[in-house]
Coordinates of N, CA, C and O in Angstrom, one line a residue:
M1 N -25.7 8.4 21.9 CA -24.9 9.6 21.8 C -25.8 10.8 21.9 O -26.8 10.9 21.4
A2 N -25.2 11.7 22.7 CA -26.0 13.0 22.9 C -25.0 14.1 22.6 O -23.9 14.0 23.0
G3 N -25.4 15.2 21.9 CA -24.5 16.2 21.6 C -25.2 17.5 21.8 O -26.3 17.8 21.6
F4 N -24.4 18.6 22.0 CA -24.8 19.9 22.2 C -23.8 20.8 21.4 O -22.7 21.1 22.0
G5 N -24.1 21.1 20.2 CA -23.0 21.9 19.3 C -21.9 20.9 19.1 O -22.0 19.8 18.7
N6 N -20.7 21.4 19.5 CA -19.4 20.7 19.2 C -19.1 19.7 20.4 O -18.1 19.0 20.2
I7 N -19.9 19.7 21.5 CA -19.6 18.9 22.7 C -20.6 17.8 22.7 O -21.8 18.0 22.4
G8 N -20.1 16.6 23.1 CA -21.0 15.4 23.0 C -20.5 14.4 24.0 O -19.5 14.4 24.6
M9 N -21.4 13.4 24.2 CA -21.2 12.3 25.1 C -21.7 11.0 24.3 O -22.6 11.0 23.6
Q10 N -20.9 10.0 24.6 CA -21.3 8.6 24.0 C -21.3 7.6 25.3 O -20.4 7.7 26.1
F11 N -22.3 6.7 25.3 CA -22.3 5.7 26.3 C -22.2 4.3 25.7 O -22.9 4.0 24.7
D12 N -21.3 3.5 26.3 CA -21.2 2.1 25.8 C -21.7 1.2 27.0 O -21.5 1.4 28.1
L13 N -22.4 0.2 26.5 CA -22.9 -1.0 27.3 C -22.7 -2.2 26.6 O -23.0 -2.4 25.5
G14 N -22.1 -3.2 27.3 CA -21.9 -4.5 26.7 C -21.9 -5.6 27.6 O -21.7 -5.4 28.9
A15 N -22.0 -6.8 27.1 CA -22.0 -8.1 27.9 C -21.4 -9.1 27.0 O -21.5 -9.1 25.8
Q16 N -20.6 -10.0 27.7 CA -20.0 -11.1 27.0 C -19.8 -12.3 27.9 O -19.7 -12.1 29.1
A17 N -20.0 -13.4 27.4 CA -19.9 -14.7 28.1 C -18.9 -15.5 27.3 O -18.9 -15.6 26.1
Y18 N -18.0 -16.1 28.0 CA -16.9 -17.0 27.4 C -17.4 -18.4 27.5 O -17.6 -18.9 28.7
D19 N -17.6 -19.0 26.4 CA -18.2 -20.3 26.3 C -17.3 -21.3 27.0 O -16.1 -21.5 26.6
G20 N -17.8 -22.0 28.0 CA -17.0 -23.1 28.7 C -16.0 -22.6 29.8 O -15.4 -23.4 30.4
E21 N -15.9 -21.2 29.9 CA -14.9 -20.7 30.8 C -15.5 -20.2 32.1 O -14.8 -20.1 33.1
G22 N -16.8 -20.0 32.2 CA -17.5 -19.5 33.3 C -17.2 -18.1 33.7 O -17.4 -17.6 34.8
L23 N -16.6 -17.3 32.7 CA -16.4 -15.9 32.9 C -17.4 -15.1 32.3 O -17.4 -15.2 31.0
D24 N -18.1 -14.3 32.8 CA -19.0 -13.3 32.2 C -18.6 -12.0 32.5 O -18.0 -11.7 33.6
N25 N -18.8 -11.0 31.6 CA -18.3 -9.7 31.6 C -19.4 -8.7 31.3 O -20.1 -8.9 30.4
L26 N -19.6 -7.8 32.1 CA -20.4 -6.6 31.8 C -19.5 -5.4 31.8 O -18.6 -5.3 32.6
T27 N -19.8 -4.5 30.8 CA -18.9 -3.3 30.6 C -19.8 -2.1 30.5 O -20.9 -2.1 29.9
Y28 N -19.4 -1.0 31.1 CA -20.1 0.2 31.0 C -19.1 1.4 30.8 O -18.0 1.3 31.4
A29 N -19.3 2.3 30.0 CA -18.3 3.4 29.7 C -19.0 4.6 29.3 O -20.1 4.6 28.7
A30 N -18.3 5.7 29.4 CA -18.8 7.1 28.9 C -17.6 7.7 28.2 O -16.5 7.7 28.7
H31 N -17.9 8.3 27.1 CA -16.9 9.0 26.4 C -17.4 10.6 26.3 O -18.6 10.8 26.0
A32 N -16.6 11.5 26.6 CA -16.9 12.9 26.5 C -16.0 13.4 25.4 O -14.8 13.1 25.3
F33 N -16.5 14.2 24.4 CA -15.7 14.6 23.3 C -16.1 16.0 22.8 O -17.1 16.6 23.2
Y34 N -15.2 16.6 22.0 CA -15.3 17.9 21.4 C -14.9 17.8 19.9 O -13.8 17.3 19.6
A35 N -15.8 18.3 19.1 CA -15.5 18.2 17.6 C -14.8 19.6 17.4 O -15.4 20.6 17.3
I36 N -13.5 19.5 17.1 CA -12.7 20.6 16.8 C -13.2 21.2 15.5 O -13.3 22.4 15.3
N37 N -13.4 20.4 14.5 CA -14.0 20.8 13.2 C -14.6 19.5 12.6 O -14.6 18.5 13.3
P38 N -15.2 19.6 11.5 CA -15.9 18.4 11.0 C -15.1 17.2 10.7 O -15.4 16.1 10.6
M39 N -13.7 17.4 10.7 CA -12.7 16.3 10.3 C -12.2 15.7 11.7 O -11.7 14.6 11.7
L40 N -12.1 16.5 12.8 CA -11.3 16.1 13.9 C -12.1 16.2 15.2 O -12.5 17.3 15.5
T41 N -12.2 15.1 15.9 CA -12.8 15.0 17.2 C -11.9 14.5 18.3 O -11.2 13.5 18.0
V42 N -11.8 15.1 19.4 CA -11.0 14.6 20.5 C -11.8 14.3 21.7 O -12.9 14.9 21.8
G43 N -11.3 13.5 22.6 CA -12.2 13.1 23.7 C -11.4 12.3 24.8 O -10.3 12.1 24.6
A44 N -12.2 12.0 25.8 CA -11.7 11.2 27.0 C -12.7 10.2 27.3 O -13.9 10.4 27.1
Y45 N -12.2 9.1 27.9 CA -13.3 8.1 28.2 C -12.9 7.4 29.6 O -11.8 7.5 30.0
Y46 N -13.9 6.9 30.3 CA -13.8 6.2 31.5 C -14.7 5.0 31.4 O -16.0 5.2 31.0
G47 N -14.4 3.8 31.9 CA -15.3 2.7 31.9 C -14.9 1.7 32.9 O -14.0 1.8 33.6
L48 N -15.9 0.7 33.2 CA -15.7 -0.3 34.2 C -16.0 -1.7 33.5 O -17.1 -1.8 32.8
D49 N -15.1 -2.6 33.7 CA -15.3 -4.0 33.3 C -15.6 -4.8 34.5 O -14.8 -4.8 35.5
D50 N -16.8 -5.4 34.6 CA -17.2 -6.1 35.8 C -17.1 -7.7 35.4 O -18.0 -8.1 34.7
W51 N -16.1 -8.3 35.9 CA -15.9 -9.7 35.6 C -16.6 -10.6 36.7 O -16.1 -10.6 37.8
D52 N -17.7 -11.2 36.4 CA -18.4 -12.1 37.4 C -18.8 -11.4 38.6 O -19.0 -12.1 39.7
G53 N -18.9 -10.1 38.6 CA -19.4 -9.5 39.8 C -18.4 -9.3 41.0 O -18.8 -8.7 41.9
S54 N -17.2 -9.7 40.8 CA -16.2 -9.7 41.8 C -14.9 -9.2 41.5 O -14.0 -8.9 42.4
N55 N -14.6 -9.0 40.2 CA -13.3 -8.6 39.7 C -13.3 -7.5 38.8 O -13.5 -7.7 37.6
D56 N -13.4 -6.3 39.4 CA -13.6 -5.0 38.6 C -12.4 -4.5 38.1 O -11.3 -4.4 38.8
W57 N -12.3 -3.9 36.9 CA -11.3 -3.2 36.3 C -11.7 -1.9 35.8 O -12.8 -1.8 35.1
D58 N -11.0 -0.8 36.0 CA -11.3 0.5 35.4 C -10.5 0.7 34.2 O -9.3 0.1 34.1
Y59 N -11.0 1.3 33.2 CA -10.3 1.6 32.0 C -10.6 3.1 31.6 O -11.7 3.6 31.7
Y60 N -9.6 3.8 31.2 CA -9.7 5.3 30.9 C -8.6 5.7 30.1 O -7.6 5.0 29.9
G61 N -8.8 6.8 29.4 CA -7.8 7.4 28.5 C -8.2 8.6 27.7 O -9.4 9.0 27.9
I62 N -7.5 8.9 26.7 CA -7.7 10.0 25.7 C -7.8 9.4 24.3 O -7.2 8.3 24.1
E63 N -8.6 10.1 23.4 CA -8.8 9.4 22.1 C -9.0 10.6 21.1 O -9.4 11.7 21.4
A64 N -8.8 10.2 19.8 CA -9.1 11.2 18.8 C -9.6 10.4 17.6 O -9.2 9.2 17.3
K65 N -10.4 11.1 16.7 CA -10.9 10.5 15.5 C -10.7 11.5 14.4 O -11.0 12.7 14.5
F66 N -10.2 11.0 13.2 CA -10.0 11.8 12.1 C -10.8 11.3 10.9 O -10.7 10.1 10.6
A67 N -11.6 12.1 10.3 CA -12.4 11.7 9.1 C -12.1 12.8 8.0 O -12.7 13.8 8.1
P68 N -11.2 12.4 7.1 CA -10.7 13.4 6.2 C -11.8 14.2 5.4 O -11.6 15.3 5.1
G69 N -12.9 13.6 5.1 CA -14.0 14.3 4.4 C -15.2 14.8 5.3 O -16.2 15.1 4.8
G70 N -14.9 14.9 6.6 CA -15.9 15.3 7.5 C -16.9 14.3 7.7 O -16.7 13.1 7.6
A71 N -18.2 14.7 8.0 CA -19.3 13.8 8.3 C -19.6 12.8 7.1 O -20.1 11.7 7.3
A72 N -19.3 13.2 5.9 CA -19.5 12.4 4.7 C -18.4 11.5 4.4 O -18.4 10.9 3.4
S73 N -17.3 11.6 5.2 CA -16.1 10.7 4.9 C -16.4 9.2 4.9 O -17.1 8.7 5.8
R74 N -15.8 8.5 3.9 CA -15.8 7.1 3.9 C -14.8 6.5 4.8 O -14.8 5.3 5.0
L75 N -13.7 7.2 5.0 CA -12.5 6.8 5.8 C -12.5 7.4 7.2 O -12.7 8.7 7.3
E76 N -12.3 6.6 8.2 CA -12.2 7.2 9.5 C -11.0 6.5 10.2 O -10.7 5.3 10.0
I77 N -10.2 7.3 10.9 CA -9.0 6.8 11.6 C -9.1 7.2 13.1 O -9.4 8.4 13.4
E78 N -8.9 6.2 14.0 CA -9.0 6.5 15.5 C -7.7 6.2 16.1 O -7.1 5.2 15.7
A79 N -7.4 6.9 17.2 CA -6.2 6.6 18.0 C -6.6 6.8 19.4 O -7.4 7.7 19.7
F80 N -5.9 6.1 20.3 CA -6.1 6.3 21.8 C -4.9 5.9 22.5 O -4.1 5.1 22.1
V81 N -4.8 6.5 23.7 CA -3.8 6.1 24.7 C -4.6 5.9 26.0 O -5.4 6.7 26.4
G82 N -4.5 4.7 26.5 CA -5.3 4.4 27.7 C -4.6 3.5 28.7 O -3.5 3.0 28.5
W83 N -5.3 3.3 29.8 CA -4.8 2.5 30.9 C -6.0 1.6 31.3 O -7.2 1.9 31.2
Y84 N -5.6 0.3 31.8 CA -6.6 -0.6 32.2 C -6.1 -1.1 33.6 O -5.0 -1.7 33.7
E85 N -6.8 -0.8 34.7 CA -6.4 -1.0 36.0 C -7.3 -1.8 36.9 O -8.5 -1.6 36.9
Q86 N -6.8 -3.0 37.5 CA -7.6 -3.8 38.4 C -7.8 -2.9 39.7 O -6.9 -2.4 40.3
Q87 N -9.0 -2.9 40.1 CA -9.3 -2.1 41.3 C -8.8 -2.7 42.7 O -8.4 -2.0 43.6
S88 N -8.6 -3.9 42.7 CA -8.1 -4.6 44.0 C -6.7 -5.0 44.0 O -6.2 -5.5 45.0
S89 N -5.9 -4.4 43.0 CA -4.4 -4.7 43.0 C -3.7 -3.6 42.2 O -4.4 -2.7 41.7
T90 N -2.4 -3.8 42.0 CA -1.7 -2.9 41.2 C -1.5 -3.4 39.7 O -0.8 -2.8 38.9
S91 N -2.2 -4.5 39.4 CA -2.1 -5.0 38.0 C -2.8 -4.2 37.1 O -3.9 -3.5 37.4
G92 N -2.3 -4.2 35.8 CA -2.9 -3.4 34.8 C -2.1 -3.3 33.5 O -1.2 -4.0 33.4
G93 N -2.6 -2.4 32.7 CA -1.9 -2.4 31.3 C -1.9 -0.9 30.8 O -2.7 -0.1 31.1
N94 N -0.9 -0.6 30.1 CA -0.7 0.6 29.4 C -1.0 0.4 27.9 O -0.4 -0.7 27.3
L95 N -1.9 1.1 27.3 CA -2.4 0.8 26.0 C -2.2 1.9 25.0 O -2.5 3.0 25.3
I96 N -1.9 1.5 23.7 CA -1.9 2.5 22.6 C -2.6 1.8 21.4 O -2.2 0.7 21.1
G97 N -3.6 2.4 20.9 CA -4.3 1.8 19.8 C -4.5 2.7 18.6 O -4.6 3.9 18.7
L98 N -4.5 2.1 17.4 CA -4.7 2.8 16.1 C -5.6 1.9 15.3 O -5.4 0.7 15.1
S99 N -6.7 2.5 14.8 CA -7.6 1.7 14.0 C -8.2 2.5 12.9 O -8.2 3.8 13.0
G100 N -8.7 1.9 11.9 CA -9.4 2.6 10.8 C -10.5 1.7 10.1 O -10.6 0.6 10.4
S101 N -11.4 2.5 9.5 CA -12.5 1.8 8.8 C -12.8 2.6 7.5 O -12.4 3.8 7.3
Y102 N -13.3 1.8 6.5 CA -13.5 2.4 5.2 C -15.0 1.9 4.9 O -15.2 0.6 4.8
A103 N -15.8 2.8 4.6 CA -17.2 2.5 4.1 C -17.3 2.1 2.7 O -17.2 3.0 1.9
V104 N -17.3 0.8 2.3 CA -17.3 0.4 1.0 C -18.6 0.9 0.4 O -18.8 1.4 -0.8
T105 N -19.8 0.7 1.1 CA -21.1 1.3 0.7 C -21.7 1.8 2.0 O -21.0 1.9 3.0
G106 N -23.0 2.2 1.9 CA -23.7 2.7 3.1 C -23.9 1.7 4.1 O -24.2 2.0 5.3
N107 N -23.8 0.4 3.8 CA -24.0 -0.7 4.8 C -22.8 -1.6 5.1 O -22.9 -2.2 6.1
I108 N -21.8 -1.5 4.3 CA -20.6 -2.4 4.4 C -19.4 -1.6 4.8 O -19.0 -0.7 4.1
D109 N -18.7 -2.0 5.9 CA -17.5 -1.4 6.3 C -16.4 -2.4 6.4 O -16.7 -3.5 6.9
L110 N -15.2 -2.0 6.0 CA -14.0 -2.8 6.3 C -13.2 -2.1 7.4 O -13.2 -0.9 7.4
F111 N -12.6 -2.9 8.3 CA -12.0 -2.3 9.4 C -10.7 -3.0 9.8 O -10.6 -4.2 9.4
G112 N -9.9 -2.3 10.5 CA -8.6 -2.9 10.9 C -8.0 -2.1 12.0 O -8.4 -1.0 12.2
G113 N -7.0 -2.7 12.8 CA -6.4 -2.0 13.7 C -5.2 -2.7 14.5 O -5.0 -3.9 14.2
Y114 N -4.4 -2.0 15.2 CA -3.3 -2.6 16.0 C -3.4 -2.0 17.4 O -3.5 -0.8 17.6
L115 N -3.3 -2.9 18.3 CA -3.2 -2.5 19.8 C -1.8 -2.9 20.2 O -1.4 -4.0 20.2
L116 N -1.1 -1.9 20.8 CA 0.2 -2.1 21.5 C -0.1 -2.0 23.0 O -0.5 -0.9 23.4
A117 N 0.2 -3.1 23.7 CA 0.0 -3.1 25.1 C 1.0 -3.6 25.9 O 1.7 -4.6 25.5
R118 N 1.3 -3.1 27.1 CA 2.2 -3.6 28.0 C 1.5 -3.9 29.4 O 0.9 -2.9 29.9
W119 N 1.6 -5.1 29.9 CA 0.8 -5.5 31.1 C 1.8 -5.8 32.3 O 3.0 -6.1 32.0
G120 N 1.2 -5.8 33.5 CA 2.1 -6.1 34.6 C 1.6 -5.3 35.8 O 0.5 -4.7 35.8
D121 N 2.5 -5.3 36.9 CA 2.2 -4.5 38.1 C 2.6 -3.1 37.8 O 3.6 -2.8 37.0
A122 N 2.0 -2.2 38.5 CA 2.4 -0.7 38.3 C 4.0 -0.6 38.5 O 4.6 -1.2 39.4
G123 N 4.6 0.2 37.6 CA 6.0 0.4 37.7 C 6.9 -0.6 36.9 O 8.0 -0.4 36.7
S124 N 6.3 -1.8 36.5 CA 7.0 -2.8 35.8 C 6.1 -3.4 34.7 O 5.9 -4.6 34.6
R125 N 5.4 -2.6 33.9 CA 4.6 -3.2 32.9 C 5.3 -3.4 31.6 O 5.5 -2.6 30.7
T126 N 5.9 -4.6 31.5 CA 6.8 -5.0 30.4 C 6.2 -6.2 29.7 O 6.9 -6.6 28.8
D127 N 5.1 -6.8 30.1 CA 4.7 -8.0 29.4 C 3.8 -7.5 28.1 O 2.7 -6.9 28.3
Q128 N 4.4 -7.9 27.0 CA 3.8 -7.5 25.7 C 2.5 -8.4 25.5 O 2.5 -9.6 25.7
Y129 N 1.5 -7.8 25.0 CA 0.3 -8.5 24.6 C -0.4 -7.7 23.5 O -1.3 -6.9 23.8
D130 N 0.0 -7.8 22.3 CA -0.5 -6.9 21.2 C -1.5 -7.6 20.3 O -1.5 -8.9 20.3
V131 N -2.3 -7.0 19.6 CA -3.3 -7.6 18.8 C -3.4 -6.8 17.4 O -3.5 -5.6 17.4
L132 N -3.4 -7.6 16.4 CA -3.6 -7.1 14.9 C -5.0 -7.6 14.5 O -5.3 -8.8 14.6
T133 N -5.9 -6.6 14.0 CA -7.3 -7.1 13.7 C -7.7 -6.6 12.3 O -7.3 -5.5 11.9
A134 N -8.4 -7.4 11.5 CA -8.9 -7.0 10.3 C -10.4 -7.7 10.2 O -10.6 -8.8 10.6
G135 N -11.3 -6.9 9.6 CA -12.6 -7.5 9.6 C -13.6 -6.7 8.7 O -13.2 -5.7 8.0
A136 N -14.9 -7.1 8.7 CA -15.9 -6.4 8.0 C -17.2 -6.4 8.7 O -17.4 -7.3 9.6
A137 N -18.0 -5.4 8.5 CA -19.3 -5.3 9.2 C -20.4 -4.9 8.2 O -20.1 -4.2 7.2
Y138 N -21.6 -5.5 8.4 CA -22.8 -5.1 7.6 C -23.8 -4.6 8.5 O -24.2 -5.2 9.5
T139 N -24.3 -3.3 8.2 CA -25.3 -2.6 9.1 C -26.7 -2.5 8.3 O -26.6 -2.0 7.2
L140 N -27.7 -2.9 8.9 CA -29.1 -2.7 8.3 C -29.5 -1.3 8.7 O -29.1 -0.7 9.7
A141 N -30.5 -0.8 8.0 CA -31.1 0.5 8.2 C -31.7 0.6 9.6 O -31.7 1.7 10.2
S142 N -32.1 -0.5 10.1 CA -32.7 -0.4 11.5 C -31.7 -0.3 12.6 O -32.0 0.0 13.7
G143 N -30.4 -0.3 12.3 CA -29.3 -0.2 13.3 C -28.7 -1.5 13.7 O -27.7 -1.6 14.4
I144 N -29.4 -2.6 13.3 CA -28.8 -3.9 13.7 C -27.5 -4.2 12.7 O -27.6 -3.8 11.5
Y145 N -26.5 -4.8 13.3 CA -25.3 -5.0 12.5 C -24.8 -6.4 12.9 O -25.0 -6.9 14.0
V146 N -24.0 -6.9 11.9 CA -23.3 -8.2 12.1 C -21.8 -7.9 11.7 O -21.6 -7.1 10.7
A147 N -20.8 -8.4 12.4 CA -19.5 -8.1 12.0 C -18.7 -9.4 12.3 O -19.1 -10.3 13.0
A148 N -17.6 -9.6 11.6 CA -16.7 -10.7 11.7 C -15.3 -10.2 11.7 O -15.0 -9.2 10.8
S149 N -14.4 -10.7 12.4 CA -13.0 -10.2 12.4 C -12.0 -11.4 12.6 O -12.4 -12.4 13.3
Y150 N -10.9 -11.2 12.1 CA -9.8 -12.1 12.3 C -8.7 -11.4 13.2 O -8.3 -10.3 12.9
N151 N -8.2 -11.9 14.2 CA -7.4 -11.4 15.2 C -6.1 -12.2 15.3 O -6.2 -13.3 15.7
T152 N -4.9 -11.6 15.2 CA -3.7 -12.2 15.5 C -3.1 -11.6 16.8 O -3.0 -10.3 16.9
F153 N -2.7 -12.5 17.7 CA -2.2 -12.1 19.0 C -0.7 -12.2 19.0 O -0.2 -13.2 18.6
F154 N 0.0 -11.2 19.6 CA 1.4 -11.2 19.6 C 1.8 -11.0 21.1 O 1.5 -10.1 21.7
Y155 N 2.5 -12.0 21.6 CA 3.1 -12.0 23.0 C 4.2 -13.0 23.1 O 4.3 -13.9 22.3
P156 N 5.1 -12.9 24.1 CA 6.2 -13.8 24.1 C 5.7 -15.3 24.1 O 4.9 -15.6 24.8
G157 N 6.3 -16.0 23.3 CA 6.0 -17.4 23.2 C 4.9 -17.8 22.2 O 4.5 -19.0 22.0
A158 N 4.3 -16.7 21.7 CA 3.2 -17.0 20.7 C 3.7 -17.5 19.5 O 4.7 -17.2 18.9
S159 N 2.9 -18.5 18.9 CA 3.3 -19.1 17.7 C 2.0 -19.1 16.8 O 1.4 -20.2 16.6
G160 N 1.6 -18.0 16.3 CA 0.5 -17.9 15.4 C -0.8 -18.0 16.1 O -1.8 -18.5 15.5
D161 N -0.9 -17.5 17.3 CA -2.2 -17.5 18.0 C -3.1 -16.5 17.3 O -2.8 -15.4 16.9
Y162 N -4.4 -16.9 17.1 CA -5.3 -16.1 16.4 C -6.8 -16.3 17.0 O -7.0 -17.4 17.7
G163 N -7.6 -15.5 16.6 CA -9.0 -15.7 17.0 C -10.0 -15.2 16.0 O -9.6 -14.3 15.2
L164 N -11.1 -15.8 15.8 CA -12.2 -15.3 15.0 C -13.3 -14.8 15.9 O -13.7 -15.5 16.8
Q165 N -13.9 -13.7 15.5 CA -14.9 -13.0 16.4 C -16.1 -12.8 15.4 O -15.8 -12.2 14.3
F166 N -17.3 -13.1 15.9 CA -18.5 -12.8 15.2 C -19.3 -12.0 16.2 O -19.5 -12.4 17.4
Q167 N -19.9 -10.8 15.7 CA -20.7 -10.1 16.6 C -22.1 -9.8 15.9 O -22.2 -9.7 14.7
I168 N -23.1 -9.6 16.8 CA -24.4 -9.1 16.4 C -24.7 -8.1 17.4 O -24.6 -8.3 18.5
G169 N -25.1 -6.9 16.9 CA -25.5 -5.8 17.9 C -26.4 -4.9 17.3 O -27.0 -5.0 16.2
Y170 N -26.7 -3.9 18.0 CA -27.6 -2.8 17.7 C -27.0 -1.5 18.0 O -26.4 -1.2 19.1
Q171 N -27.0 -0.6 17.1 CA -26.4 0.8 17.2 C -27.6 1.7 17.3 O -28.4 1.9 16.4
F172 N -27.8 2.4 18.4 CA -28.9 3.3 18.6 C -28.9 4.5 17.7 O -27.9 4.7 17.2
G173 N -30.0 5.1 17.6 CA -30.2 6.2 16.5 C -29.1 7.3 16.5 O -28.8 7.7 15.3
G174 N -28.5 7.6 17.6 CA -27.5 8.7 17.5 C -26.2 8.2 16.9 O -25.2 9.0 16.6
G175 N -26.0 6.9 16.8 CA -24.7 6.4 16.3 C -23.6 6.4 17.4 O -23.9 6.6 18.5
K176 N -22.3 6.3 17.0 CA -21.3 6.4 17.9 C -20.1 7.2 17.2 O -20.0 7.3 16.0
V177 N -19.3 7.8 18.0 CA -18.2 8.6 17.6 C -16.9 7.7 17.6 O -16.1 7.6 16.7
F178 N -16.7 7.1 18.8 CA -15.5 6.3 19.1 C -15.9 4.8 19.3 O -17.0 4.5 19.7
G179 N -14.9 4.0 19.0 CA -15.0 2.5 19.3 C -15.0 2.2 20.8 O -14.5 3.1 21.6
G180 N -15.3 1.0 21.1 CA -15.3 0.6 22.5 C -13.8 0.4 22.9 O -12.9 0.1 22.2
R181 N -13.6 0.4 24.3 CA -12.3 0.3 24.8 C -12.2 -0.8 26.0 O -11.2 -0.9 26.7
S182 N -13.3 -1.6 26.1 CA -13.4 -2.5 27.1 C -12.4 -3.7 26.8 O -12.0 -3.8 25.6
Y183 N -12.1 -4.6 27.7 CA -11.1 -5.7 27.4 C -11.6 -6.6 26.3 O -10.8 -6.9 25.4
Y184 N -12.9 -7.0 26.3 CA -13.4 -7.9 25.3 C -13.4 -7.2 23.9 O -13.4 -7.9 22.9
T185 N -13.5 -5.9 23.9 CA -13.4 -5.1 22.6 C -12.0 -5.1 22.2 O -11.7 -5.3 20.9
L186 N -11.0 -4.8 23.0 CA -9.6 -4.8 22.7 C -9.0 -6.1 22.4 O -8.1 -6.2 21.5
Y187 N -9.4 -7.1 23.0 CA -8.9 -8.5 23.0 C -10.0 -9.4 22.6 O -10.5 -10.2 23.4
P188 N -10.6 -9.3 21.3 CA -11.7 -10.2 21.0 C -11.4 -11.6 21.0 O -10.3 -12.1 20.5
G189 N -12.2 -12.4 21.6 CA -12.0 -13.9 21.8 C -11.0 -14.3 22.8 O -10.7 -15.5 22.9
D190 N -10.3 -13.4 23.5 CA -9.3 -13.8 24.5 C -9.9 -14.3 25.7 O -10.8 -13.8 26.2

């Protein structure tokens, strides 16, 4: 994350491999944001999901973060409206997300969220595919973190589909303002 007064940029980089599926994903994104005051930050993002080097999807949207106590707040709430578009066709999704986190201690966070999404071809995006997530994360002073989440998927015909996700990562010194918006971040384990 880089900032100049109230204006800042955040860069996301990620990789994921689906065990046994042969699908690998690289994702790159940039968020530009403006801190209206210590409690409210608004921004926009653009990213690219590269699936196996041949199936690229763009994702972009607007986002906001509210921290009632400013920088020292233990509670953070994020919301976004976004789009996920395949570059080689009219397939894509319209997305609305709401998430929150609570810092139990300086190292332990509890988090949760809901993603409301409609997928399909442009002009007829009516296929529901929503996700409810709850989890916890532990961050070391070095920036290394581990997280676990339980995810319930809602779509027509679903009968209790769920996923468990485990992450190990590193957060660089500047931290982050907004969560990731790539497919594997929005649909963990899908």
